[in-house]
CSV table of C-alpha atoms and ligand atoms in Angstrom, one decimal:
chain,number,residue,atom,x,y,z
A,28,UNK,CA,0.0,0.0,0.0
A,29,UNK,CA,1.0,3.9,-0.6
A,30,UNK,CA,1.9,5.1,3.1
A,31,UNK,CA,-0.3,7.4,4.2
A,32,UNK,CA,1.6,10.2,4.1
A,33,UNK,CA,2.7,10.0,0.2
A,34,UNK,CA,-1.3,9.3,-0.5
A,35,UNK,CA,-1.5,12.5,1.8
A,36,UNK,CA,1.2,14.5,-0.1
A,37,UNK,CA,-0.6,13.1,-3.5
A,38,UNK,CA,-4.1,14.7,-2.5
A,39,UNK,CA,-2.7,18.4,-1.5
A,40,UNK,CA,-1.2,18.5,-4.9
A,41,UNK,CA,-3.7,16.9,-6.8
A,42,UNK,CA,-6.3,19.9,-5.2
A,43,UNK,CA,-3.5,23.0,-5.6
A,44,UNK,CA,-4.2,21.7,-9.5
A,45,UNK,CA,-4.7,25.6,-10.1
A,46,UNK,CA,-2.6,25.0,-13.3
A,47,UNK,CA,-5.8,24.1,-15.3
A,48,UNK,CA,-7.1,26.9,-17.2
A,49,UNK,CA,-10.7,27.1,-17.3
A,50,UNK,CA,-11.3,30.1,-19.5
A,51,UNK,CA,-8.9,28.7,-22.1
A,52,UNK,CA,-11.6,27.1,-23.9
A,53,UNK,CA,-15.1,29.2,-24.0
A,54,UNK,CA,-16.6,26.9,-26.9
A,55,UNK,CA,-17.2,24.1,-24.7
A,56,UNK,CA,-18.0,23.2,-20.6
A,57,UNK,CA,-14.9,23.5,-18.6
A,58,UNK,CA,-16.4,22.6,-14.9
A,59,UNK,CA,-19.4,20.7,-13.6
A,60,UNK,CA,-21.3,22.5,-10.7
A,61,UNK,CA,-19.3,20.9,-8.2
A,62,UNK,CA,-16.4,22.0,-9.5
A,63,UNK,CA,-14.9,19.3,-10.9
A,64,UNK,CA,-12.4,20.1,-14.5
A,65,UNK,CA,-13.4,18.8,-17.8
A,66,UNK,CA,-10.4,18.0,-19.4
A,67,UNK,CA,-10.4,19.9,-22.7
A,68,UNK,CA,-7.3,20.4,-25.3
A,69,UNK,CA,-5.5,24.0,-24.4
A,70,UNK,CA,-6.6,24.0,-20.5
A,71,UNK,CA,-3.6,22.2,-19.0
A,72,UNK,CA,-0.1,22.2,-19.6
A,73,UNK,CA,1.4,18.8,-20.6
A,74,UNK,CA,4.4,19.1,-19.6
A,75,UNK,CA,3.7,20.0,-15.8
A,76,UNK,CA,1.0,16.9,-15.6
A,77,UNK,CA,4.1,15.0,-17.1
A,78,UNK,CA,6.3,15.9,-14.5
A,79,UNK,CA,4.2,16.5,-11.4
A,80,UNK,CA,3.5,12.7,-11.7
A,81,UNK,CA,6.6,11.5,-12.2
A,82,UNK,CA,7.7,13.4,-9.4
A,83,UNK,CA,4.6,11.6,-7.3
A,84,UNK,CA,5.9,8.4,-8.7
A,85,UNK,CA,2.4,7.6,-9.8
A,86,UNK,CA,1.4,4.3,-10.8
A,87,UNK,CA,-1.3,2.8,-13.1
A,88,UNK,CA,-2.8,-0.1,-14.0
A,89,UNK,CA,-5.2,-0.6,-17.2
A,90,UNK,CA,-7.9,-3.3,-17.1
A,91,UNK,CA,-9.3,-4.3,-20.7
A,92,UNK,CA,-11.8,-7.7,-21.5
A,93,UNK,CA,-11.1,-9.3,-24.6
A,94,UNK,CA,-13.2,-12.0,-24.0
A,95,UNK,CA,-14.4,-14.6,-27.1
A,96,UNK,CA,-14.0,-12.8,-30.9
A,97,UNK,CA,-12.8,-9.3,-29.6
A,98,UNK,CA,-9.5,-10.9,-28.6
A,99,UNK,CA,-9.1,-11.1,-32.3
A,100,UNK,CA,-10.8,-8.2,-33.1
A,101,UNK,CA,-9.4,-5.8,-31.0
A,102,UNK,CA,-6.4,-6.1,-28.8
A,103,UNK,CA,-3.2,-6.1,-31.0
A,104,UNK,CA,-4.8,-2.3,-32.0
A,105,UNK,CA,-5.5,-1.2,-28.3
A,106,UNK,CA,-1.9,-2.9,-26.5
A,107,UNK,CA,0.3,-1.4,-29.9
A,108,UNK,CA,-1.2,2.2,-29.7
A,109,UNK,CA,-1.5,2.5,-26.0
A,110,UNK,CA,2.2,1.7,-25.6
A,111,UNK,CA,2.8,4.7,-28.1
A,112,UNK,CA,0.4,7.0,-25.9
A,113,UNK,CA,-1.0,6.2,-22.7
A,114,UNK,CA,0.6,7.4,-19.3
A,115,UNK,CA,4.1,7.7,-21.1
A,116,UNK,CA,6.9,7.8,-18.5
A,117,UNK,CA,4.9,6.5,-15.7
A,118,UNK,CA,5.1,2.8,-14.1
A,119,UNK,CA,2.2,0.9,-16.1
A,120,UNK,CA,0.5,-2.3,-15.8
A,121,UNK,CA,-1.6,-3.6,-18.6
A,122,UNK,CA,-3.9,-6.7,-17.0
A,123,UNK,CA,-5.5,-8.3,-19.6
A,124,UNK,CA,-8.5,-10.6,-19.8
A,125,UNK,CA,-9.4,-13.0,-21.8
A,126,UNK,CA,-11.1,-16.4,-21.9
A,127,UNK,CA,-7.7,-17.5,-24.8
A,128,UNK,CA,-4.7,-16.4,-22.6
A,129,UNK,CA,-2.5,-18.4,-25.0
A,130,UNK,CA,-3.3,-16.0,-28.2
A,131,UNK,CA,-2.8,-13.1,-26.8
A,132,UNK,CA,-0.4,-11.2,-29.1
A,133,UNK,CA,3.3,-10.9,-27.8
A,134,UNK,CA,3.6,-7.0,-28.1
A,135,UNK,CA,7.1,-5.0,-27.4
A,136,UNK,CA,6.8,-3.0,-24.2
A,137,UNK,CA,8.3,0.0,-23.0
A,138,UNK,CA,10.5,0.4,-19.9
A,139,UNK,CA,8.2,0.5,-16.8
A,140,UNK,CA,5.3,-1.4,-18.4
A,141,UNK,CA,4.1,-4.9,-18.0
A,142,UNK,CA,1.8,-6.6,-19.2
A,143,UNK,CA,-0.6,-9.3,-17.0
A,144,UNK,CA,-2.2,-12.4,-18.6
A,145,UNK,CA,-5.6,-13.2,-16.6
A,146,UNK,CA,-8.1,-15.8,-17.2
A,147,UNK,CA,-11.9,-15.4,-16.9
A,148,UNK,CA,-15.0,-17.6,-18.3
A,149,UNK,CA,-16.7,-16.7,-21.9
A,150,UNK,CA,-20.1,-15.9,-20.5
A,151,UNK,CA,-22.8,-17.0,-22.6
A,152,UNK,CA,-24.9,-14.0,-22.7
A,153,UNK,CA,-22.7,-10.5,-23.8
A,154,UNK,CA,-24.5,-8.7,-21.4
A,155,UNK,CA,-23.1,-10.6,-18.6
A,156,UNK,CA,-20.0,-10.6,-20.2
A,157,UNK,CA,-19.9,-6.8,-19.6
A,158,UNK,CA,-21.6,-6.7,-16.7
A,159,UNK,CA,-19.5,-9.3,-14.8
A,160,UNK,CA,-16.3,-6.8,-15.8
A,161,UNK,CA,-17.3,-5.1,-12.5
A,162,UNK,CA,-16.4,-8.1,-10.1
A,163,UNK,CA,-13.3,-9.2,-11.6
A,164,UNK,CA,-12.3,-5.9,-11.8
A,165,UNK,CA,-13.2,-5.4,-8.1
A,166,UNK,CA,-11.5,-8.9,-7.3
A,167,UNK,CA,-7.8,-7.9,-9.1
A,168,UNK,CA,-7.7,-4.9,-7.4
A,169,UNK,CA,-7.7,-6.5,-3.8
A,170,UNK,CA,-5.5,-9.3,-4.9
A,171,UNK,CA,-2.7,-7.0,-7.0
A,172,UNK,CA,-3.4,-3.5,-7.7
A,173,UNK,CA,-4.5,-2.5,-4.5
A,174,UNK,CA,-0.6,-3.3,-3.2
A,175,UNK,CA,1.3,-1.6,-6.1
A,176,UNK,CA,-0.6,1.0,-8.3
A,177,UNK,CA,-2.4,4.5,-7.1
A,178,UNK,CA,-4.5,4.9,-9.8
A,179,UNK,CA,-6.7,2.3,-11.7
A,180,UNK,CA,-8.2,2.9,-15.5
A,181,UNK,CA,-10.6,0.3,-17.0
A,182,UNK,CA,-11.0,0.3,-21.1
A,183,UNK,CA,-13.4,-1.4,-23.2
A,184,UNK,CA,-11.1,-2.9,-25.9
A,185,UNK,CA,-13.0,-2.0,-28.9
A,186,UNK,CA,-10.9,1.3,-28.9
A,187,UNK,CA,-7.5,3.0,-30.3
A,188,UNK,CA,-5.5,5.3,-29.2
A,189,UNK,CA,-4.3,7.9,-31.7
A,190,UNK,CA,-3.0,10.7,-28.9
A,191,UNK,CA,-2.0,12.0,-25.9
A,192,UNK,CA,-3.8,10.1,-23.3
A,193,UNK,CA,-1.0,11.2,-19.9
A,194,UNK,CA,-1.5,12.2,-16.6
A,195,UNK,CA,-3.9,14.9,-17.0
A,196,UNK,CA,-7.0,12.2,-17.3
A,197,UNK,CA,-5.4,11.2,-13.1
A,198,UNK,CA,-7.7,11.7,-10.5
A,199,UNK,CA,-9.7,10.3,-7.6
A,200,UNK,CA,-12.7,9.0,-9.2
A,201,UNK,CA,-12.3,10.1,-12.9
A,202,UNK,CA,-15.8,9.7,-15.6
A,203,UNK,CA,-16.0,10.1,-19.1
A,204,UNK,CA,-18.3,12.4,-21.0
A,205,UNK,CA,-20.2,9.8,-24.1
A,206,UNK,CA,-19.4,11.4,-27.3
A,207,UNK,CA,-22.7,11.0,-28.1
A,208,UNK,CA,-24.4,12.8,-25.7
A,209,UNK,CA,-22.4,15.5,-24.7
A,210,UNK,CA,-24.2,18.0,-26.5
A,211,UNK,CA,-27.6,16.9,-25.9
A,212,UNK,CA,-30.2,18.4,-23.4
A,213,UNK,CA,-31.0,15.5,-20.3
A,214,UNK,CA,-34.0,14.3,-21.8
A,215,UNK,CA,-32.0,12.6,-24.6
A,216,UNK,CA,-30.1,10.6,-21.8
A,217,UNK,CA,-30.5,7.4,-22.1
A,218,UNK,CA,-30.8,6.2,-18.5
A,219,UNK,CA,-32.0,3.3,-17.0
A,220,UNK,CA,-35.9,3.8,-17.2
A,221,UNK,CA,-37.2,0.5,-15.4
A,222,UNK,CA,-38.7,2.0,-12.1
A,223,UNK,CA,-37.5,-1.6,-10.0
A,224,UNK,CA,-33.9,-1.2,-11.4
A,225,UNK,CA,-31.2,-0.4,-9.2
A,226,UNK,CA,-29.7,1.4,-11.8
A,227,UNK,CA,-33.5,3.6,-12.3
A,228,UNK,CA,-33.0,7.6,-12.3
A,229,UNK,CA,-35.1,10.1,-13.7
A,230,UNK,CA,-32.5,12.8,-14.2
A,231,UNK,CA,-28.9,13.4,-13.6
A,232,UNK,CA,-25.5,15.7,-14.5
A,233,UNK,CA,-24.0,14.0,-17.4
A,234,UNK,CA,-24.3,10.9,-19.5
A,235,UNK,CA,-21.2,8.9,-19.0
A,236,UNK,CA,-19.7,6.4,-21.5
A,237,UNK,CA,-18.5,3.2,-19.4
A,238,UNK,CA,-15.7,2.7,-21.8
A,239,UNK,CA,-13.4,4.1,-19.5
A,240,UNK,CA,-13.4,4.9,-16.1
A,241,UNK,CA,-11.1,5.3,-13.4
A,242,UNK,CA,-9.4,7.0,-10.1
A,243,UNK,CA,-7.8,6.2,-7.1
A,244,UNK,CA,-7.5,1.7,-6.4
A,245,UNK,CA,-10.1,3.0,-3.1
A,246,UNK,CA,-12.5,4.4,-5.1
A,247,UNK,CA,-12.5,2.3,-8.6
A,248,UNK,CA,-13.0,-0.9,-5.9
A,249,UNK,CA,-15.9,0.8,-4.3
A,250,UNK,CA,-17.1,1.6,-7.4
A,251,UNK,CA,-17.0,-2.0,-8.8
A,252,UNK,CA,-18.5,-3.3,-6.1
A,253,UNK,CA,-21.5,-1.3,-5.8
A,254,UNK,CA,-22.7,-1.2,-9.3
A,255,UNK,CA,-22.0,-5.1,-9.2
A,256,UNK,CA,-24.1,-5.7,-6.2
A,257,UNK,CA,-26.9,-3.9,-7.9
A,258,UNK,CA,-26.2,-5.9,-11.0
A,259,UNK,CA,-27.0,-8.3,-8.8
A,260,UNK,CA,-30.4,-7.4,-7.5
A,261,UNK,CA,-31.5,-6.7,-10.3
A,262,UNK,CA,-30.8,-10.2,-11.8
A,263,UNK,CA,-32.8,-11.7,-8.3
A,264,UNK,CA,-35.5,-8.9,-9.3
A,265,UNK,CA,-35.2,-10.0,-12.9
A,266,UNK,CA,-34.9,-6.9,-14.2
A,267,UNK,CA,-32.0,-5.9,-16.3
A,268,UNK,CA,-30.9,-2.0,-16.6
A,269,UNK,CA,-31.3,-0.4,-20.5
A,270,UNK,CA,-27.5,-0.2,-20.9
A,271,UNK,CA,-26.6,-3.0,-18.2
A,272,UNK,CA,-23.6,-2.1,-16.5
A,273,UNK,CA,-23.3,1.7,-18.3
A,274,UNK,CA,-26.4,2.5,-16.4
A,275,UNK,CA,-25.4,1.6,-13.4
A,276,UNK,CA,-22.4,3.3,-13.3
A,277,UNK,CA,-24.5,6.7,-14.2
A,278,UNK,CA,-26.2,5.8,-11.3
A,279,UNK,CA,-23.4,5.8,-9.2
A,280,UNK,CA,-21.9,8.7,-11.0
A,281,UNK,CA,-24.7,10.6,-10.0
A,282,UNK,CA,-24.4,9.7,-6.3
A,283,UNK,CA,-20.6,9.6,-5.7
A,284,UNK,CA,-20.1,12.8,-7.6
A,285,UNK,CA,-16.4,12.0,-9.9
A,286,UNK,CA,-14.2,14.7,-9.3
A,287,UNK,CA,-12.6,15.0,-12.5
A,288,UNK,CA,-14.2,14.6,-16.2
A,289,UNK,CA,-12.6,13.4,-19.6
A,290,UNK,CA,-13.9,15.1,-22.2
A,291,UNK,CA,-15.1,13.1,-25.6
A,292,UNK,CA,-11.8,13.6,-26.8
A,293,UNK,CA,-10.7,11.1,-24.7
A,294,UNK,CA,-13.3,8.4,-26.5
A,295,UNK,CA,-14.3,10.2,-29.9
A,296,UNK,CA,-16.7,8.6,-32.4
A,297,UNK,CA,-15.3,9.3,-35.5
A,298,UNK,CA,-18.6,9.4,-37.4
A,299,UNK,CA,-19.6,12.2,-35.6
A,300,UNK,CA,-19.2,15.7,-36.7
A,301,UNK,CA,-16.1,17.2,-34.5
A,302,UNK,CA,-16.8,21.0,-33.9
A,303,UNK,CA,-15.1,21.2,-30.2
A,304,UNK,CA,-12.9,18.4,-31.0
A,305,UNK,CA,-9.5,19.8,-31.5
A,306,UNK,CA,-7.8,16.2,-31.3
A,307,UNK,CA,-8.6,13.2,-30.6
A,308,UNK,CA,-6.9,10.7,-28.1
A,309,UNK,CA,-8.8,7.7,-28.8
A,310,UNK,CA,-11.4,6.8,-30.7
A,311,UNK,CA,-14.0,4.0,-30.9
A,312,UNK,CA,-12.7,1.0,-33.7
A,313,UNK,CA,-15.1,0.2,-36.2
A,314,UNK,CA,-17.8,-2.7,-35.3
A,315,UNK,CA,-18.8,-5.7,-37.3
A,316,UNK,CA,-21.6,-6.4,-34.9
A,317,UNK,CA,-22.2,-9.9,-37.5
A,318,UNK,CA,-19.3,-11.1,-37.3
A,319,UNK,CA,-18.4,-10.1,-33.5
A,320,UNK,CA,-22.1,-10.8,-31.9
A,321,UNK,CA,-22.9,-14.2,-33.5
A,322,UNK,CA,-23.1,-17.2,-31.5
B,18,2GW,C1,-20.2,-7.4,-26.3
B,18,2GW,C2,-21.4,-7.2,-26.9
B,18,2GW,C3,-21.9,-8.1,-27.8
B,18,2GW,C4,-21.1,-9.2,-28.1
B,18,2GW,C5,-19.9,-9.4,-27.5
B,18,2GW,C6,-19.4,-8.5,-26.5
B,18,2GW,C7,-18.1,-8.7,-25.9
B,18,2GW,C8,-17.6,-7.7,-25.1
B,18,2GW,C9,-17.3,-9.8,-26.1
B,18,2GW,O1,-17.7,-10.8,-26.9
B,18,2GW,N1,-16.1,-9.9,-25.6
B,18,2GW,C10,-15.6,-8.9,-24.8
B,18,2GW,O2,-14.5,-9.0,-24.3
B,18,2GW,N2,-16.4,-7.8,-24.5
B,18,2GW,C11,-15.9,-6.8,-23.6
B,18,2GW,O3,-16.9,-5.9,-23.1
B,18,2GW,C12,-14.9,-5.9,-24.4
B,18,2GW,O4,-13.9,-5.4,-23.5
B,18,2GW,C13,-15.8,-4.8,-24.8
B,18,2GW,O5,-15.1,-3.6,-25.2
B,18,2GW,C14,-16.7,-4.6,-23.6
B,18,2GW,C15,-18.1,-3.9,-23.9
B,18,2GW,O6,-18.7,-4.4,-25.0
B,18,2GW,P1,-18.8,-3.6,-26.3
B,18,2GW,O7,-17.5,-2.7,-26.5
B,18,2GW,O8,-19.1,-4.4,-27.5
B,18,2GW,O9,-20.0,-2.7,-26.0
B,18,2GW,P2,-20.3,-1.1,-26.3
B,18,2GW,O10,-19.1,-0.5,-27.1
B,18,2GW,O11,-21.6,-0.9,-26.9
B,18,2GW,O12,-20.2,-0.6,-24.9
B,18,2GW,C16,-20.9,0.2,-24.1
B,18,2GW,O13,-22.0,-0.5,-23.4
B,18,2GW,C17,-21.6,-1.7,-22.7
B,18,2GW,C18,-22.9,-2.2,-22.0
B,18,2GW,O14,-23.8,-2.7,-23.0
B,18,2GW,C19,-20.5,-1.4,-21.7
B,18,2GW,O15,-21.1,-0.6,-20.7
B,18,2GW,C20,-19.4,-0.7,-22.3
B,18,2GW,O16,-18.4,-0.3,-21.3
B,18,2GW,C21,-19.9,0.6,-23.0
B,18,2GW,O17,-18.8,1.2,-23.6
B,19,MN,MN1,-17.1,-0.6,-26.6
């Protein structure tokens, strides 16, 4: 574990982050009500996050399912351009899980990064196979991460990184604006709408996109765990939320407030039309939903 006082030391600079600039960018939303940054191009230095956390010795570990087809599909892409772009210069761990540990791709890894090999079932139904992400994730954290890394980020591997994705997206409990519904008034959000879901809410800040996620080991665990449970009772209340495990992390979102936001840059859609996008850091891979769905 991080003593105390270096978790201490971490959270005094982490709040003096007075180097953002929030007026740098007037096109778009630089601060949720509760004062929480969204992370826009132009509003933070790179340089200084690059440093600061170096100098914090941060640590990170990645969690990202390839479970069934998207091993094929997907990983080579996500390990190869995260090793050109994510957290550069900082200890990382990427733990990946898959149901074929033995075709996993040998990739070339920078100094500082390793890369984790863990098994898990193919669950028969996809929902589960996303939903059940929360309690493995929850589990790996209090058997490794919890003893070596400050900060843990979970992916959905159907993604690529094309930029910058460093030290600025750090935080306690980090969430990720969808690129889809950024720009559209509440009503549009697509949240759980069952009124015996766990995951049920009428309104809300944001809609975020569970593609990525992350914060603090403390906070990611409790995080798991509580949308897992209600995953849970839902499944005893045989109800299942509209966007199963999405939804329930907007409803725990909406709770635990996240105090730091990523905007769509960090997950960009490239069908979309990119007004405020000045780059883009990853983007979502193309889907062949007949050839990756069917059974
Ligand atoms: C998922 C759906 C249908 C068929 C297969 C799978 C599938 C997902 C799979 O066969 N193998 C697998 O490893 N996965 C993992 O689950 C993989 O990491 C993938 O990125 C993740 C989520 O599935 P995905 O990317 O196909 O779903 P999206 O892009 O529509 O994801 C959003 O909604 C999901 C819930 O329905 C999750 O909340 C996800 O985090 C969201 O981005
Ligand atoms: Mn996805």
């Amino acid at each position: 574990d991080l003593s105390p006082d270096k978790e201490e030391q971490h959270r005094q600079i982490i709040d003096m982050d007075n180097t953002l600039d929030f007026g740098a960018r007037t096109d778009v939303k630089t601060r949720t009500t509760w004062m929480a940054p969204i992370i826009w191009e132009e509003m933070f230095d790179p340089h200084y996050y690059n440093q600061m956390h170096i100098h914090l010795q941060s640590s990170v570990a990645l969690t990202v399912f390839a479970v069934g087809r998207y091993l094929d599909a997907y990983i080579k892409t996500f390990l190869i351009s995260a090793e050109k772009h994510f957290m550069l210069g900082l200890p990382v761990t990427y733990y990946v899980f898959t149901d074929t540990p033995e075709k996993v791709p040998n990739i070339e890894l920078g100094p500082l990064r390793k890369l984790k090999v863990i098994m898990v079932e193919k669950h028969s139904r996809w929902q589960d196979i996303s939903m059940v992400r929360m309690r493995t994730i929850s589990e790996i954290i209090e058997s490794e991460i919890r003893h070596s890394f400050r900060y843990v980020f979970c992916f959905d591997v159907d993604q690529e990184f094309k930029g910058r994705f460093g030290p600025e997206a750090l935080g306690e409990s980090v969430a990720l604006l969808h690129a889809h519904y950024y720009k559209l008034p509440k009503y549009r959000f697509t949240y759980d709408k069952h009124p015996n879901s766990k995951a049920f809410m009428e309104t809300g800040d944001f809609y975020y996109h569970a593609a990525i996620f992350g914060g603090f080991w403390k906070n990611v665990k409790n995080l798991t765990d509580v949308c897992y449970q209600r995953i849970m009772e839902d499944k005893m209340n045989n109800v299942e939320a509209e966007w199963h495990d999405e939804s329930h992390l907007n409803k725990y979102f909406w709770i635990n407030k996240p105090s730091r936001l990523l905007s769509p840059e960090y997950c960009w859609d490239l069908t979309l039309p990119a007004y405020d996008i000045r780059v883009t850091r990853l983007i979502w891979a193309e889907k062949d939903y007949d050839r990756l769905r069917e059974t």
